[in-house]
Every structure is written in structure tokens, then in C-alpha cells.
mmCIF file of C-alpha atoms in Angstrom:
data_model
loop_
_atom_site.group_PDB
_atom_site.id
_atom_site.type_symbol
_atom_site.label_atom_id
_atom_site.label_comp_id
_atom_site.label_asym_id
_atom_site.label_seq_id
_atom_site.Cartn_x
_atom_site.Cartn_y
_atom_site.Cartn_z
ATOM 1 C CA MET U 115 0.454 -7.672 1.134
ATOM 2 C CA ASN U 116 -1.905 -7.819 4.162
ATOM 3 C CA ARG U 117 -3.016 -4.665 5.539
ATOM 4 C CA THR U 118 -5.201 -3.571 8.714
ATOM 5 C CA ARG U 119 -7.987 -1.463 7.216
ATOM 6 C CA ILE U 120 -8.235 1.455 9.509
ATOM 7 C CA ARG U 121 -11.614 2.885 10.012
ATOM 8 C CA GLY U 122 -12.815 6.178 11.834
ATOM 9 C CA ALA U 123 -15.255 5.493 14.606
ATOM 10 C CA ALA U 124 -17.818 7.729 15.058
ATOM 11 C CA PHE U 125 -17.642 9.915 18.293
ATOM 12 C CA VAL U 126 -21.155 10.984 19.686
ATOM 13 C CA ALA U 127 -21.202 14.245 21.896
ATOM 14 C CA VAL U 128 -23.606 13.700 24.900
ATOM 15 C CA ALA U 129 -24.639 16.940 25.884
ATOM 16 C CA THR U 130 -25.087 17.618 29.627
ATOM 17 C CA LEU U 131 -27.379 20.319 31.455
ATOM 18 C CA GLY U 132 -25.308 23.197 32.437
ATOM 19 C CA LEU U 133 -22.010 21.872 30.428
ATOM 20 C CA THR U 134 -20.550 24.764 28.198
ATOM 21 C CA ALA U 135 -17.491 25.038 25.968
ATOM 22 C CA CYS U 136 -16.093 27.035 28.885
ATOM 23 C CA ALA U 137 -16.186 24.389 31.356
ATOM 24 C CA SER U 138 -13.776 23.654 33.972
ATOM 25 C CA SER U 139 -12.262 20.538 35.457
ATOM 26 C CA SER U 140 -12.562 20.052 39.231
ATOM 27 C CA SER U 141 -9.156 20.943 39.544
ATOM 28 C CA GLY U 142 -9.950 24.559 38.034
ATOM 29 C CA GLU U 143 -7.857 24.116 35.000
ATOM 30 C CA PRO U 144 -10.222 24.638 31.405
ATOM 31 C CA ALA U 145 -11.448 21.123 30.322
ATOM 32 C CA ALA U 146 -9.322 20.041 27.317
ATOM 33 C CA ALA U 147 -11.121 20.344 23.957
ATOM 34 C CA PRO U 148 -12.317 17.231 22.522
ATOM 35 C CA ALA U 149 -10.490 15.312 19.762
ATOM 36 C CA ALA U 150 -11.674 15.733 16.167
ATOM 37 C CA PRO U 151 -13.683 12.575 15.204
ATOM 38 C CA ALA U 152 -12.079 10.327 12.655
ATOM 39 C CA VAL U 153 -12.927 10.163 9.208
ATOM 40 C CA THR U 154 -13.981 7.277 7.140
ATOM 41 C CA ASP U 155 -12.608 6.789 3.657
ATOM 42 C CA PRO U 156 -11.472 10.236 3.512
ATOM 43 C CA VAL U 157 -11.873 12.403 0.437
ATOM 44 C CA THR U 158 -9.550 15.435 0.295
ATOM 45 C CA VAL U 159 -10.453 18.586 -1.168
ATOM 46 C CA THR U 160 -7.913 21.790 -1.714
ATOM 47 C CA TYR U 161 -9.055 25.363 -1.660
ATOM 48 C CA GLU U 162 -7.307 28.523 -1.527
ATOM 49 C CA GLY U 163 -5.727 28.350 2.109
ATOM 50 C CA GLY U 164 -6.253 24.726 2.922
ATOM 51 C CA ILE U 165 -7.937 21.152 2.632
ATOM 52 C CA TYR U 166 -10.950 19.576 3.358
ATOM 53 C CA VAL U 167 -11.428 16.496 4.454
ATOM 54 C CA LEU U 168 -14.744 14.958 3.864
ATOM 55 C CA ASP U 169 -16.315 11.665 4.917
ATOM 56 C CA GLY U 170 -16.668 9.404 1.983
ATOM 57 C CA SER U 171 -19.752 8.133 2.242
ATOM 58 C CA SER U 172 -21.915 11.120 3.973
ATOM 59 C CA LEU U 173 -19.734 14.109 2.410
ATOM 60 C CA LYS U 174 -19.874 15.485 5.760
ATOM 61 C CA VAL U 175 -16.710 17.801 6.085
ATOM 62 C CA GLY U 176 -15.181 15.872 8.912
ATOM 63 C CA HIS U 177 -11.762 18.196 8.958
ATOM 64 C CA THR U 178 -10.563 21.458 7.783
ATOM 65 C CA VAL U 179 -6.751 21.745 7.421
ATOM 66 C CA ALA U 180 -5.352 25.066 7.036
ATOM 67 C CA LEU U 181 -2.390 25.266 4.664
ATOM 68 C CA ASP U 182 -1.175 28.292 2.541
ATOM 69 C CA GLY U 183 -0.288 28.326 -0.899
ATOM 70 C CA PHE U 184 -1.388 26.227 -4.045
ATOM 71 C CA ASN U 185 -1.551 22.673 -2.738
ATOM 72 C CA ARG U 186 -2.155 19.543 -4.558
ATOM 73 C CA VAL U 187 -3.209 16.098 -3.106
ATOM 74 C CA ASN U 188 -2.594 12.604 -4.050
ATOM 75 C CA PRO U 189 -3.346 9.205 -2.718
ATOM 76 C CA ALA U 190 -0.435 7.892 -0.348
ATOM 77 C CA GLY U 191 -1.149 4.438 -1.117
ATOM 78 C CA ASN U 192 -2.865 3.375 2.313
ATOM 79 C CA ASP U 193 -6.303 3.965 4.337
ATOM 80 C CA THR U 194 -5.175 6.931 6.237
ATOM 81 C CA SER U 195 -2.748 9.191 4.394
ATOM 82 C CA VAL U 196 -2.692 11.604 1.519
ATOM 83 C CA PHE U 197 0.539 13.248 -0.195
ATOM 84 C CA VAL U 198 0.406 16.894 -0.242
ATOM 85 C CA SER U 199 2.455 18.807 -2.527
ATOM 86 C CA THR U 200 3.466 22.086 -1.010
ATOM 87 C CA THR U 201 6.052 24.846 -1.730
ATOM 88 C CA ASP U 202 8.551 23.171 0.196
ATOM 89 C CA GLY U 203 8.245 19.494 -0.942
ATOM 90 C CA PHE U 204 5.739 16.728 -0.240
ATOM 91 C CA ARG U 205 4.006 16.317 3.146
ATOM 92 C CA VAL U 206 1.817 13.516 4.550
ATOM 93 C CA LEU U 207 -1.388 14.497 5.864
ATOM 94 C CA ASP U 208 -3.383 11.643 8.280
ATOM 95 C CA ALA U 209 -6.748 12.330 6.500
ATOM 96 C CA VAL U 210 -8.412 10.023 9.034
ATOM 97 C CA ALA U 211 -7.130 12.312 11.839
ATOM 98 C CA GLY U 212 -7.295 15.904 9.933
ATOM 99 C CA LYS U 213 -3.407 16.556 10.734
ATOM 100 C CA MET U 214 -0.440 17.302 8.613
ATOM 101 C CA THR U 215 2.127 14.763 10.062
ATOM 102 C CA ASP U 216 6.043 15.154 10.514
ATOM 103 C CA ILE U 217 6.741 13.080 7.387
ATOM 104 C CA ALA U 218 8.251 15.132 4.839
ATOM 105 C CA TYR U 219 10.322 14.818 1.388
ATOM 106 C CA PRO U 220 11.618 18.107 1.239
ATOM 107 C CA GLY U 221 12.584 19.826 -2.211
ATOM 108 C CA ALA U 222 11.593 22.304 -4.515
ATOM 109 C CA LYS U 223 8.744 21.691 -7.313
ATOM 110 C CA PRO U 224 7.563 18.420 -6.059
ATOM 111 C CA GLY U 225 5.721 16.802 -8.929
ATOM 112 C CA HIS U 226 4.056 13.477 -9.650
ATOM 113 C CA VAL U 227 2.860 10.924 -7.070
ATOM 114 C CA VAL U 228 2.524 7.449 -8.582
ATOM 115 C CA ARG U 229 1.317 4.185 -6.761
ATOM 116 C CA HIS U 230 1.661 0.718 -8.388
ATOM 117 C CA GLY U 231 1.816 -2.517 -6.525
ATOM 118 C CA ASP U 232 2.980 -2.244 -3.070
ATOM 119 C CA ARG U 233 4.901 0.812 -3.863
ATOM 120 C CA THR U 234 4.459 4.714 -3.872
ATOM 121 C CA ILE U 235 7.003 6.639 -5.821
ATOM 122 C CA LEU U 236 7.598 10.407 -5.567
ATOM 123 C CA PHE U 237 9.502 12.580 -8.213
ATOM 124 C CA THR U 238 10.823 15.908 -6.878
ATOM 125 C CA ASP U 239 11.095 17.991 -10.099
ATOM 126 C CA GLY U 240 13.409 20.823 -8.547
ATOM 127 C CA THR U 241 15.953 18.245 -7.330
ATOM 128 C CA GLY U 242 15.509 15.119 -9.955
ATOM 129 C CA GLU U 243 15.146 12.891 -6.768
ATOM 130 C CA VAL U 244 13.079 9.768 -6.535
ATOM 131 C CA ASN U 245 11.726 8.200 -3.582
ATOM 132 C CA SER U 246 10.350 4.863 -3.672
ATOM 133 C CA PHE U 247 8.769 2.855 -0.508
ATOM 134 C CA ASP U 248 6.149 0.627 0.855
ATOM 135 C CA PRO U 249 3.266 3.294 1.881
ATOM 136 C CA ALA U 250 2.184 0.634 4.499
ATOM 137 C CA GLY U 251 5.470 2.057 6.364
ATOM 138 C CA LEU U 252 3.795 5.602 6.960
ATOM 139 C CA ALA U 253 2.046 4.165 9.776
ATOM 140 C CA ASP U 254 5.293 4.179 11.836
ATOM 141 C CA GLY U 255 6.955 7.187 10.370
ATOM 142 C CA LYS U 256 9.073 7.863 7.312
ATOM 143 C CA PRO U 257 9.731 4.517 5.613
ATOM 144 C CA GLN U 258 12.810 3.425 4.412
ATOM 145 C CA GLY U 259 12.708 2.940 0.655
ATOM 146 C CA ARG U 260 14.815 3.110 -2.719
ATOM 147 C CA GLN U 261 16.343 6.585 -3.525
ATOM 148 C CA TYR U 262 17.361 7.619 -7.018
ATOM 149 C CA LYS U 263 18.350 10.933 -8.579
ATOM 150 C CA ALA U 264 18.081 11.693 -12.141
ATOM 151 C CA ALA U 265 21.135 13.354 -14.140
ATOM 152 C CA VAL U 266 19.429 16.383 -14.627
ATOM 153 C CA PRO U 267 16.429 17.759 -12.656
ATOM 154 C CA HIS U 268 13.224 18.268 -14.583
ATOM 155 C CA HIS U 269 9.405 17.991 -14.557
ATOM 156 C CA GLY U 270 9.306 14.176 -14.766
ATOM 157 C CA VAL U 271 7.941 10.695 -13.182
ATOM 158 C CA ALA U 272 9.145 7.643 -12.268
ATOM 159 C CA VAL U 273 7.541 3.874 -11.762
ATOM 160 C CA GLU U 274 8.772 0.720 -9.908
ATOM 161 C CA LEU U 275 7.403 -2.450 -11.066
ATOM 162 C CA THR U 276 6.893 -5.899 -8.900
ATOM 163 C CA ASP U 277 10.344 -7.000 -9.952
ATOM 164 C CA GLY U 278 12.298 -3.756 -8.821
ATOM 165 C CA THR U 279 12.553 -2.415 -12.286
ATOM 166 C CA LEU U 280 12.290 1.283 -11.903
ATOM 167 C CA ILE U 281 11.277 3.578 -14.961
ATOM 168 C CA VAL U 282 12.786 7.089 -14.929
ATOM 169 C CA THR U 283 11.908 9.857 -17.605
ATOM 170 C CA LEU U 284 14.940 11.696 -19.178
ATOM 171 C CA GLY U 285 15.131 15.442 -19.596
ATOM 172 C CA THR U 286 16.205 18.969 -18.551
ATOM 173 C CA GLU U 287 14.543 22.141 -17.488
ATOM 174 C CA GLU U 288 14.357 22.847 -21.069
ATOM 175 C CA SER U 289 13.201 19.521 -22.894
ATOM 176 C CA ARG U 290 12.337 15.931 -22.106
ATOM 177 C CA SER U 291 13.396 13.329 -24.487
ATOM 178 C CA GLY U 292 12.322 9.712 -23.348
ATOM 179 C CA ALA U 293 13.206 7.421 -20.374
ATOM 180 C CA ILE U 294 15.544 4.517 -18.951
ATOM 181 C CA ALA U 295 14.817 1.810 -17.270
ATOM 182 C CA LEU U 296 17.123 0.453 -14.337
ATOM 183 C CA ASP U 297 16.981 -3.006 -12.642
ATOM 184 C CA LYS U 298 16.831 -3.520 -8.813
ATOM 185 C CA ASN U 299 20.412 -3.154 -8.287
ATOM 186 C CA GLY U 300 20.372 0.282 -10.471
ATOM 187 C CA THR U 301 22.039 -0.867 -13.492
ATOM 188 C CA GLU U 302 20.274 0.643 -16.788
ATOM 189 C CA ILE U 303 18.874 -2.007 -18.995
ATOM 190 C CA ALA U 304 16.813 -0.054 -21.475
ATOM 191 C CA ARG U 305 16.591 3.523 -22.817
ATOM 192 C CA SER U 306 14.617 5.412 -25.278
ATOM 193 C CA GLU U 307 14.799 8.669 -26.368
ATOM 194 C CA GLU U 308 12.016 8.691 -28.849
ATOM 195 C CA CYS U 309 9.255 10.469 -26.381
ATOM 196 C CA PRO U 310 9.531 14.177 -27.036
ATOM 197 C CA GLY U 311 7.802 15.934 -24.517
ATOM 198 C CA VAL U 312 7.620 12.858 -22.353
ATOM 199 C CA HIS U 313 4.820 13.470 -19.536
ATOM 200 C CA GLY U 314 2.869 11.551 -17.125
ATOM 201 C CA GLU U 315 2.365 7.719 -17.068
ATOM 202 C CA ALA U 316 -0.090 5.030 -16.445
ATOM 203 C CA VAL U 317 -0.099 1.064 -15.790
ATOM 204 C CA ALA U 318 -2.250 -1.037 -17.584
ATOM 205 C CA GLN U 319 -3.217 -5.022 -17.415
ATOM 206 C CA GLY U 320 0.237 -6.974 -17.315
ATOM 207 C CA GLU U 321 2.112 -4.204 -15.641
ATOM 208 C CA VAL U 322 2.590 -2.643 -18.994
ATOM 209 C CA VAL U 323 3.657 1.126 -18.475
ATOM 210 C CA ALA U 324 2.752 3.935 -20.723
ATOM 211 C CA LEU U 325 4.399 7.438 -20.750
ATOM 212 C CA GLY U 326 3.075 10.090 -22.957
ATOM 213 C CA CYS U 327 4.859 11.840 -25.971
ATOM 214 C CA GLU U 328 4.176 15.101 -27.935
ATOM 215 C CA ASN U 329 3.727 12.193 -31.009
ATOM 216 C CA GLY U 330 2.255 9.166 -29.356
ATOM 217 C CA VAL U 331 3.191 7.141 -26.338
ATOM 218 C CA LEU U 332 6.058 5.180 -25.137
ATOM 219 C CA LEU U 333 5.398 1.625 -23.800
ATOM 220 C CA PHE U 334 7.653 -0.438 -21.301
ATOM 221 C CA SER U 335 7.185 -4.014 -21.286
ATOM 222 C CA LYS U 336 9.125 -7.186 -20.639
ATOM 223 C CA GLY U 337 12.571 -5.281 -20.252
ATOM 224 C CA ALA U 338 12.006 -3.160 -23.305
ATOM 225 C CA PHE U 339 10.746 0.034 -24.504
ATOM 226 C CA THR U 340 8.282 0.132 -27.624
ATOM 227 C CA LYS U 341 7.253 3.669 -29.187
ATOM 228 C CA VAL U 342 3.343 3.835 -30.554
ATOM 229 C CA LYS U 343 3.294 6.827 -32.888
ATOM 230 C CA SER U 344 0.276 8.778 -33.651
ATOM 231 C CA ASP U 345 -0.794 9.621 -37.311
ATOM 232 C CA LEU U 346 0.280 13.396 -36.653
ATOM 233 C CA ASP U 347 3.566 15.150 -36.285
ATOM 234 C CA TYR U 348 2.179 16.885 -32.904
ATOM 235 C CA SER U 349 -0.399 15.196 -30.794
ATOM 236 C CA ARG U 350 0.485 15.498 -27.033
ATOM 237 C CA ILE U 351 -0.444 12.822 -24.784
ATOM 238 C CA GLY U 352 0.231 14.340 -21.523
ATOM 239 C CA ASN U 353 -2.461 12.406 -19.197
ATOM 240 C CA GLN U 354 -3.225 9.086 -19.178
ATOM 241 C CA ALA U 355 -5.227 6.898 -16.763
ATOM 242 C CA GLY U 356 -4.809 3.068 -16.300
ATOM 243 C CA SER U 357 -6.613 0.234 -15.019
ATOM 244 C CA GLU U 358 -5.478 -3.580 -14.093
ATOM 245 C CA ALA U 359 -8.995 -4.724 -15.514
ATOM 246 C CA SER U 360 -7.977 -3.443 -18.975
ATOM 247 C CA PRO U 361 -4.798 -3.521 -21.294
ATOM 248 C CA VAL U 362 -6.256 -0.463 -22.849
ATOM 249 C CA LEU U 363 -5.033 2.863 -21.310
ATOM 250 C CA LEU U 364 -7.030 6.100 -21.445
ATOM 251 C CA GLY U 365 -5.163 9.357 -22.468
ATOM 252 C CA ASP U 366 -5.898 12.989 -23.598
ATOM 253 C CA TYR U 367 -5.255 14.205 -27.172
ATOM 254 C CA LYS U 368 -3.976 17.542 -28.061
ATOM 255 C CA ILE U 369 -3.126 18.600 -31.596
ATOM 256 C CA ASP U 370 -2.341 22.372 -31.304
ATOM 257 C CA PRO U 371 1.287 22.958 -30.476
ATOM 258 C CA ASP U 372 0.606 26.839 -30.236
ATOM 259 C CA ALA U 373 -2.451 26.716 -28.019
ATOM 260 C CA GLU U 374 -2.073 28.727 -24.843
ATOM 261 C CA ARG U 375 -4.529 26.397 -23.580
ATOM 262 C CA GLU U 376 -6.132 23.612 -25.838
ATOM 263 C CA ALA U 377 -9.540 22.608 -25.021
ATOM 264 C CA PRO U 378 -9.197 18.890 -26.532
ATOM 265 C CA THR U 379 -12.327 17.417 -28.664
ATOM 266 C CA GLN U 380 -10.723 13.972 -29.265
ATOM 267 C CA PHE U 381 -9.151 11.569 -26.603
ATOM 268 C CA SER U 382 -6.981 8.275 -27.030
ATOM 269 C CA LEU U 383 -7.313 4.735 -26.362
ATOM 270 C CA ILE U 384 -3.885 3.019 -26.167
ATOM 271 C CA ASP U 385 -4.093 -0.597 -26.585
ATOM 272 C CA THR U 386 -0.901 -2.015 -24.826
ATOM 273 C CA ALA U 387 -1.150 -5.425 -26.494
ATOM 274 C CA ALA U 388 -1.695 -4.745 -29.709
ATOM 275 C CA LYS U 389 0.731 -2.049 -29.324
ATOM 276 C CA SER U 390 -1.929 0.628 -31.182
ATOM 277 C CA LEU U 391 -3.343 3.633 -30.552
ATOM 278 C CA LYS U 392 -7.085 4.826 -31.391
ATOM 279 C CA VAL U 393 -8.337 8.412 -31.569
ATOM 280 C CA VAL U 394 -11.935 8.927 -30.115
ATOM 281 C CA PRO U 395 -14.017 12.082 -30.747
ATOM 282 C CA MET U 396 -15.975 13.588 -27.719
ATOM 283 C CA PRO U 397 -19.465 14.201 -28.126
ATOM 284 C CA SER U 398 -20.116 17.421 -30.426
ATOM 285 C CA GLY U 399 -19.086 20.772 -28.751
ATOM 286 C CA VAL U 400 -17.725 18.933 -25.580
ATOM 287 C CA SER U 401 -14.255 18.963 -24.406
ATOM 288 C CA TYR U 402 -12.300 18.155 -21.156
ATOM 289 C CA SER U 403 -9.294 19.277 -18.917
ATOM 290 C CA PHE U 404 -6.463 17.435 -17.509
ATOM 291 C CA ARG U 405 -8.226 16.478 -14.237
ATOM 292 C CA SER U 406 -11.288 14.907 -16.035
ATOM 293 C CA LEU U 407 -9.633 11.579 -16.627
ATOM 294 C CA GLY U 408 -10.610 8.118 -14.686
ATOM 295 C CA ARG U 409 -11.427 4.679 -14.941
ATOM 296 C CA GLY U 410 -14.296 2.588 -13.705
ATOM 297 C CA PRO U 411 -14.074 -0.783 -11.465
ATOM 298 C CA ASN U 412 -14.338 -2.545 -14.529
ATOM 299 C CA GLY U 413 -11.906 -0.603 -16.650
ATOM 300 C CA GLU U 414 -14.641 1.755 -18.273
ATOM 301 C CA ALA U 415 -12.693 5.121 -19.522
ATOM 302 C CA LEU U 416 -14.482 8.189 -17.974
ATOM 303 C CA ILE U 417 -14.101 11.710 -19.292
ATOM 304 C CA LEU U 418 -15.842 14.481 -17.233
ATOM 305 C CA GLY U 419 -16.691 16.933 -20.155
ATOM 306 C CA THR U 420 -17.681 20.815 -20.407
ATOM 307 C CA ASP U 421 -21.049 19.753 -20.910
ATOM 308 C CA GLY U 422 -21.161 18.780 -17.240
ATOM 309 C CA LYS U 423 -21.524 15.223 -17.991
ATOM 310 C CA LEU U 424 -19.394 12.223 -16.786
ATOM 311 C CA HIS U 425 -18.904 10.323 -20.524
ATOM 312 C CA VAL U 426 -18.261 6.792 -20.276
ATOM 313 C CA THR U 427 -16.586 4.926 -22.740
ATOM 314 C CA ASP U 428 -16.014 1.135 -23.554
ATOM 315 C CA PRO U 429 -12.150 1.007 -23.916
ATOM 316 C CA ALA U 430 -12.118 -2.069 -26.129
ATOM 317 C CA THR U 431 -14.167 -0.395 -28.765
ATOM 318 C CA GLY U 432 -14.233 3.160 -28.320
ATOM 319 C CA THR U 433 -17.941 3.031 -27.954
ATOM 320 C CA LEU U 434 -19.739 5.871 -25.765
ATOM 321 C CA THR U 435 -21.972 4.094 -23.442
ATOM 322 C CA ALA U 436 -23.467 6.529 -21.228
ATOM 323 C CA SER U 437 -23.396 10.079 -20.539
ATOM 324 C CA TRP U 438 -24.506 11.125 -16.904
ATOM 325 C CA PRO U 439 -25.499 14.769 -15.866
ATOM 326 C CA VAL U 440 -23.571 15.784 -12.755
ATOM 327 C CA VAL U 441 -22.459 19.392 -12.884
ATOM 328 C CA GLY U 442 -23.334 22.457 -14.784
ATOM 329 C CA ALA U 443 -21.557 23.231 -18.296
ATOM 330 C CA TRP U 444 -18.181 24.841 -17.609
ATOM 331 C CA THR U 445 -15.268 26.463 -19.316
ATOM 332 C CA GLU U 446 -11.686 25.498 -18.751
ATOM 333 C CA PRO U 447 -9.520 28.475 -17.186
ATOM 334 C CA ILE U 448 -6.136 29.329 -19.088
ATOM 335 C CA ASP U 449 -4.274 29.169 -15.778
ATOM 336 C CA TRP U 450 -3.937 25.501 -14.791
ATOM 337 C CA GLN U 451 -3.843 26.192 -11.073
ATOM 338 C CA GLN U 452 -7.419 28.134 -11.171
ATOM 339 C CA PRO U 453 -10.240 25.679 -10.084
ATOM 340 C CA ARG U 454 -12.344 23.737 -12.720
ATOM 341 C CA PRO U 455 -14.571 20.526 -12.118
ATOM 342 C CA ALA U 456 -12.433 17.773 -11.202
ATOM 343 C CA LEU U 457 -12.602 13.740 -11.177
ATOM 344 C CA PHE U 458 -11.567 11.519 -8.378
ATOM 345 C CA VAL U 459 -12.697 7.781 -8.682
ATOM 346 C CA ARG U 460 -12.190 5.353 -6.004
ATOM 347 C CA GLY U 461 -13.942 1.763 -6.650
ATOM 348 C CA SER U 462 -17.247 1.999 -7.606
ATOM 349 C CA VAL U 463 -17.808 5.629 -6.674
ATOM 350 C CA ALA U 464 -16.658 8.850 -8.636
ATOM 351 C CA TYR U 465 -16.483 12.318 -6.716
ATOM 352 C CA VAL U 466 -16.672 15.379 -8.813
ATOM 353 C CA THR U 467 -16.096 19.021 -7.767
ATOM 354 C CA GLU U 468 -18.252 22.070 -8.838
ATOM 355 C CA PRO U 469 -16.670 25.103 -8.352
ATOM 356 C CA ALA U 470 -19.012 27.468 -9.803
ATOM 357 C CA THR U 471 -21.375 26.265 -6.598
ATOM 358 C CA LYS U 472 -18.581 25.265 -4.204
ATOM 359 C CA LYS U 473 -20.132 21.730 -4.429
ATOM 360 C CA VAL U 474 -18.754 18.186 -4.539
ATOM 361 C CA HIS U 475 -20.954 15.392 -5.829
ATOM 362 C CA GLN U 476 -20.794 11.642 -5.399
ATOM 363 C CA VAL U 477 -21.704 9.694 -8.362
ATOM 364 C CA ASP U 478 -22.654 5.864 -8.545
ATOM 365 C CA LEU U 479 -20.681 4.484 -11.420
ATOM 366 C CA ALA U 480 -23.084 1.374 -11.733
ATOM 367 C CA THR U 481 -26.151 3.649 -12.247
ATOM 368 C CA GLY U 482 -24.862 7.222 -12.809
ATOM 369 C CA ALA U 483 -27.119 8.552 -10.124
ATOM 370 C CA VAL U 484 -25.860 11.352 -8.000
ATOM 371 C CA LYS U 485 -26.039 9.798 -4.618
ATOM 372 C CA GLY U 486 -25.132 12.758 -2.752
ATOM 373 C CA SER U 487 -23.561 16.422 -2.784
ATOM 374 C CA VAL U 488 -22.057 18.904 -0.008
ATOM 375 C CA THR U 489 -21.623 22.559 -0.332
ATOM 376 C CA LEU U 490 -18.320 24.123 1.028
ATOM 377 C CA ASP U 491 -17.590 27.373 2.424
ATOM 378 C CA ALA U 492 -14.964 27.944 -0.114
ATOM 379 C CA VAL U 493 -14.247 26.971 -3.931
ATOM 380 C CA PRO U 494 -13.094 23.537 -4.376
ATOM 381 C CA ASN U 495 -10.131 22.959 -6.479
ATOM 382 C CA GLU U 496 -8.378 19.421 -6.777
ATOM 383 C CA ILE U 497 -9.810 16.309 -5.064
ATOM 384 C CA SER U 498 -8.465 13.301 -4.284
ATOM 385 C CA GLY U 499 -8.562 10.783 -1.177
ATOM 386 C CA THR U 500 -7.163 7.718 0.503
ATOM 387 C CA VAL U 501 -6.556 4.659 -1.810
ATOM 388 C CA PRO U 502 -5.331 1.490 -0.236
ATOM 389 C CA GLY U 503 -2.356 -0.320 -2.356
ATOM 390 C CA HIS U 504 -2.451 -3.969 -3.243
#
């Protein structure tokens, strides 16, 4: 689908002798405040009390959006917008203009935002509602789209494929067991309840969907579910990262069911073609968090380690190919909402937060060089940005 790339033009303020911030117009009325300049390729960073919008190239703070509460940010699927998960539901931030819009999907506990193809799919945990739509329509207001409601509200996720197949998790507030697949007319065509604790999703090359389980992963391909089990009774893969450039998915790998906050020292590579799972160790003494996973432009597996390095792995072999220093060493906090270094990848650039120094860094994924950094006034927490759909 063709989309018009929207780029922010630079605005130049010309100072005139005698002109002040309190200048009045010839009518005697105060002059209107100049509009905030648009931001190019926005990167959004949450902090306690709001959201910073950075220019994707210069890292200059273009906008500061005040917004109380713990807010999360995800790409909306176009060049201008970011979804913000608030206490009242999903809201749309026009990141280029630095303004919250009137577009909202109300509901308690807004959860996963999934982008796939020309669809963006929202799952609201508190209501079980699924909204799927073409994000290009956000330019004209709230787009018309497909709606579905899970039988029981739960912390879930949904993915819509190019043929209209909708994959939705199964669960309750107490437990989650698997997923179902519905055709474009809403008729159930497949079901699996072999995925205890189902959480998270990723799509691999060939439009193979993976859902994480507490004992492996659940794959969906060509109209059917397939369970890929791990070698352990408990091995939670709750966060995954996919790439259209690779049939192999990157996942975390936690093995302690009793840990209050496990610091994983291994990760998983799920080969969706071979339907196999490989467990790979991190470098000695290094762990990572759920905000550490990403994929490079050629499908490279990226993990931001607690040693402060961005570790690059060949997904086909599991071989570590590079470890690039980016931030200082860090420890994951127990509270998942508290800041820790976080990774956001867009094209050939990685953006990494460093809460200890209030910085955001820009990393060239071709060389591993830190191309630039910015120091913020507040501690950065989550990071995301605009990412156009396909």
C-alpha cells in the first residue's frame, strides 16, 4: 500500500530588533505564540509526567507532552503517530506535531499493540476487546476497522494476517492457555490450548506467527497451530522479536518459576521453518530485561545486556558476532514499571536509553558506533517511535 511520507519542515525563527515575547499585533492584541516546529522521524521517550519527542536524526527534543501516570508507547504503523497506553485506554499521539489527538480506544488495561502488514491490532486486557485497522486511516481520524471481543478478558494479544486470519489468545484473569484462529468472516478455523501462560507475539519470514509459552512456543502457519516444546518443564518465552528477513525468531528464556524477577542469562532462537528451538547463553555474567530485544535490518538478533553492550547474534547459527559498548553496566529493577536501559530499533539505527545518566543514545547498526547522544531533564523510561507500515 502506498503511503505519503510525511516529513516535518524545519522552522527558522528570525529575530527582529525590538521584538520580544510580549509583542503585540497592530490591533493591540497579544501576538499568537508560534506553532511548535514539526519533528522528523520522531522518537518518543516516556518519563514520569509525560513524553519527550526527539528528532530521529539529531536527537534534539522537539516536543514535551505532559501526561500523568505510567504511560507506554508503541508505533502506530504510520509516519506520524504513536499509540500511548494510558490509564483510560489507548490514545494516539501525533508525534510530528507533538500533540495528543482526539483518537482514542477507551478501556481498562490497554495491552499489546501489534503491527503486521497494513494492519495495527490493539488488545485491551480489561475488556478483551480487539481492534484491527489500517493505520493509514489515522490521518483522517479514528479509522473503521475489524472488532472482536474475547470470551473472557485477560492479558492477551492478537495478530491479523494478510488473508484476514485473526489469531487471538485464550485466557482468563487467572490463567492463559493458548489461542484460536478465526477466518476473515469470524469463523473459528483452528485452536490450541497447549500454550500455558501464553504471552507476547512475533511474526517471522513467511508470515509464521509465534506466541510465547511457559514450556516453549506455539506457532501458527498455513491454517494450523504447531507446538514447539522446550527441553524443560518450565522455560518461559514471554517476549519475542521477529523479522521479515529471517525465519528465526528471537525470544527471551526464563527457567525459574519462583523468581520474583529473574535475570535471564540465556535466550532462545525459534526456527519457524524447522519448527525447532535453540537455547543460547549470554556472555558470562550478563543478563537482560524484557526491554532488551530487537532485530537489525538484516534480521540480526540484538540484545542489550546488563554489561551495557548491544550484543549481536547471527540467528541462523546462534553465533555472537559483535558486542558494542553503549551504556554503563546496570541491574534490572524488581518493579517492571521502573526505568532500566531500553532498546528501540528502526531500520539501521538503534536507540538506547540510559536512565542513570538521563541520556538517549543513537547507535549505527552497520558499525556499532554511537552516532549521537542527548541528555534529558527527566529520567527516561520506555522508548519507541513512528514506524511506517508496509
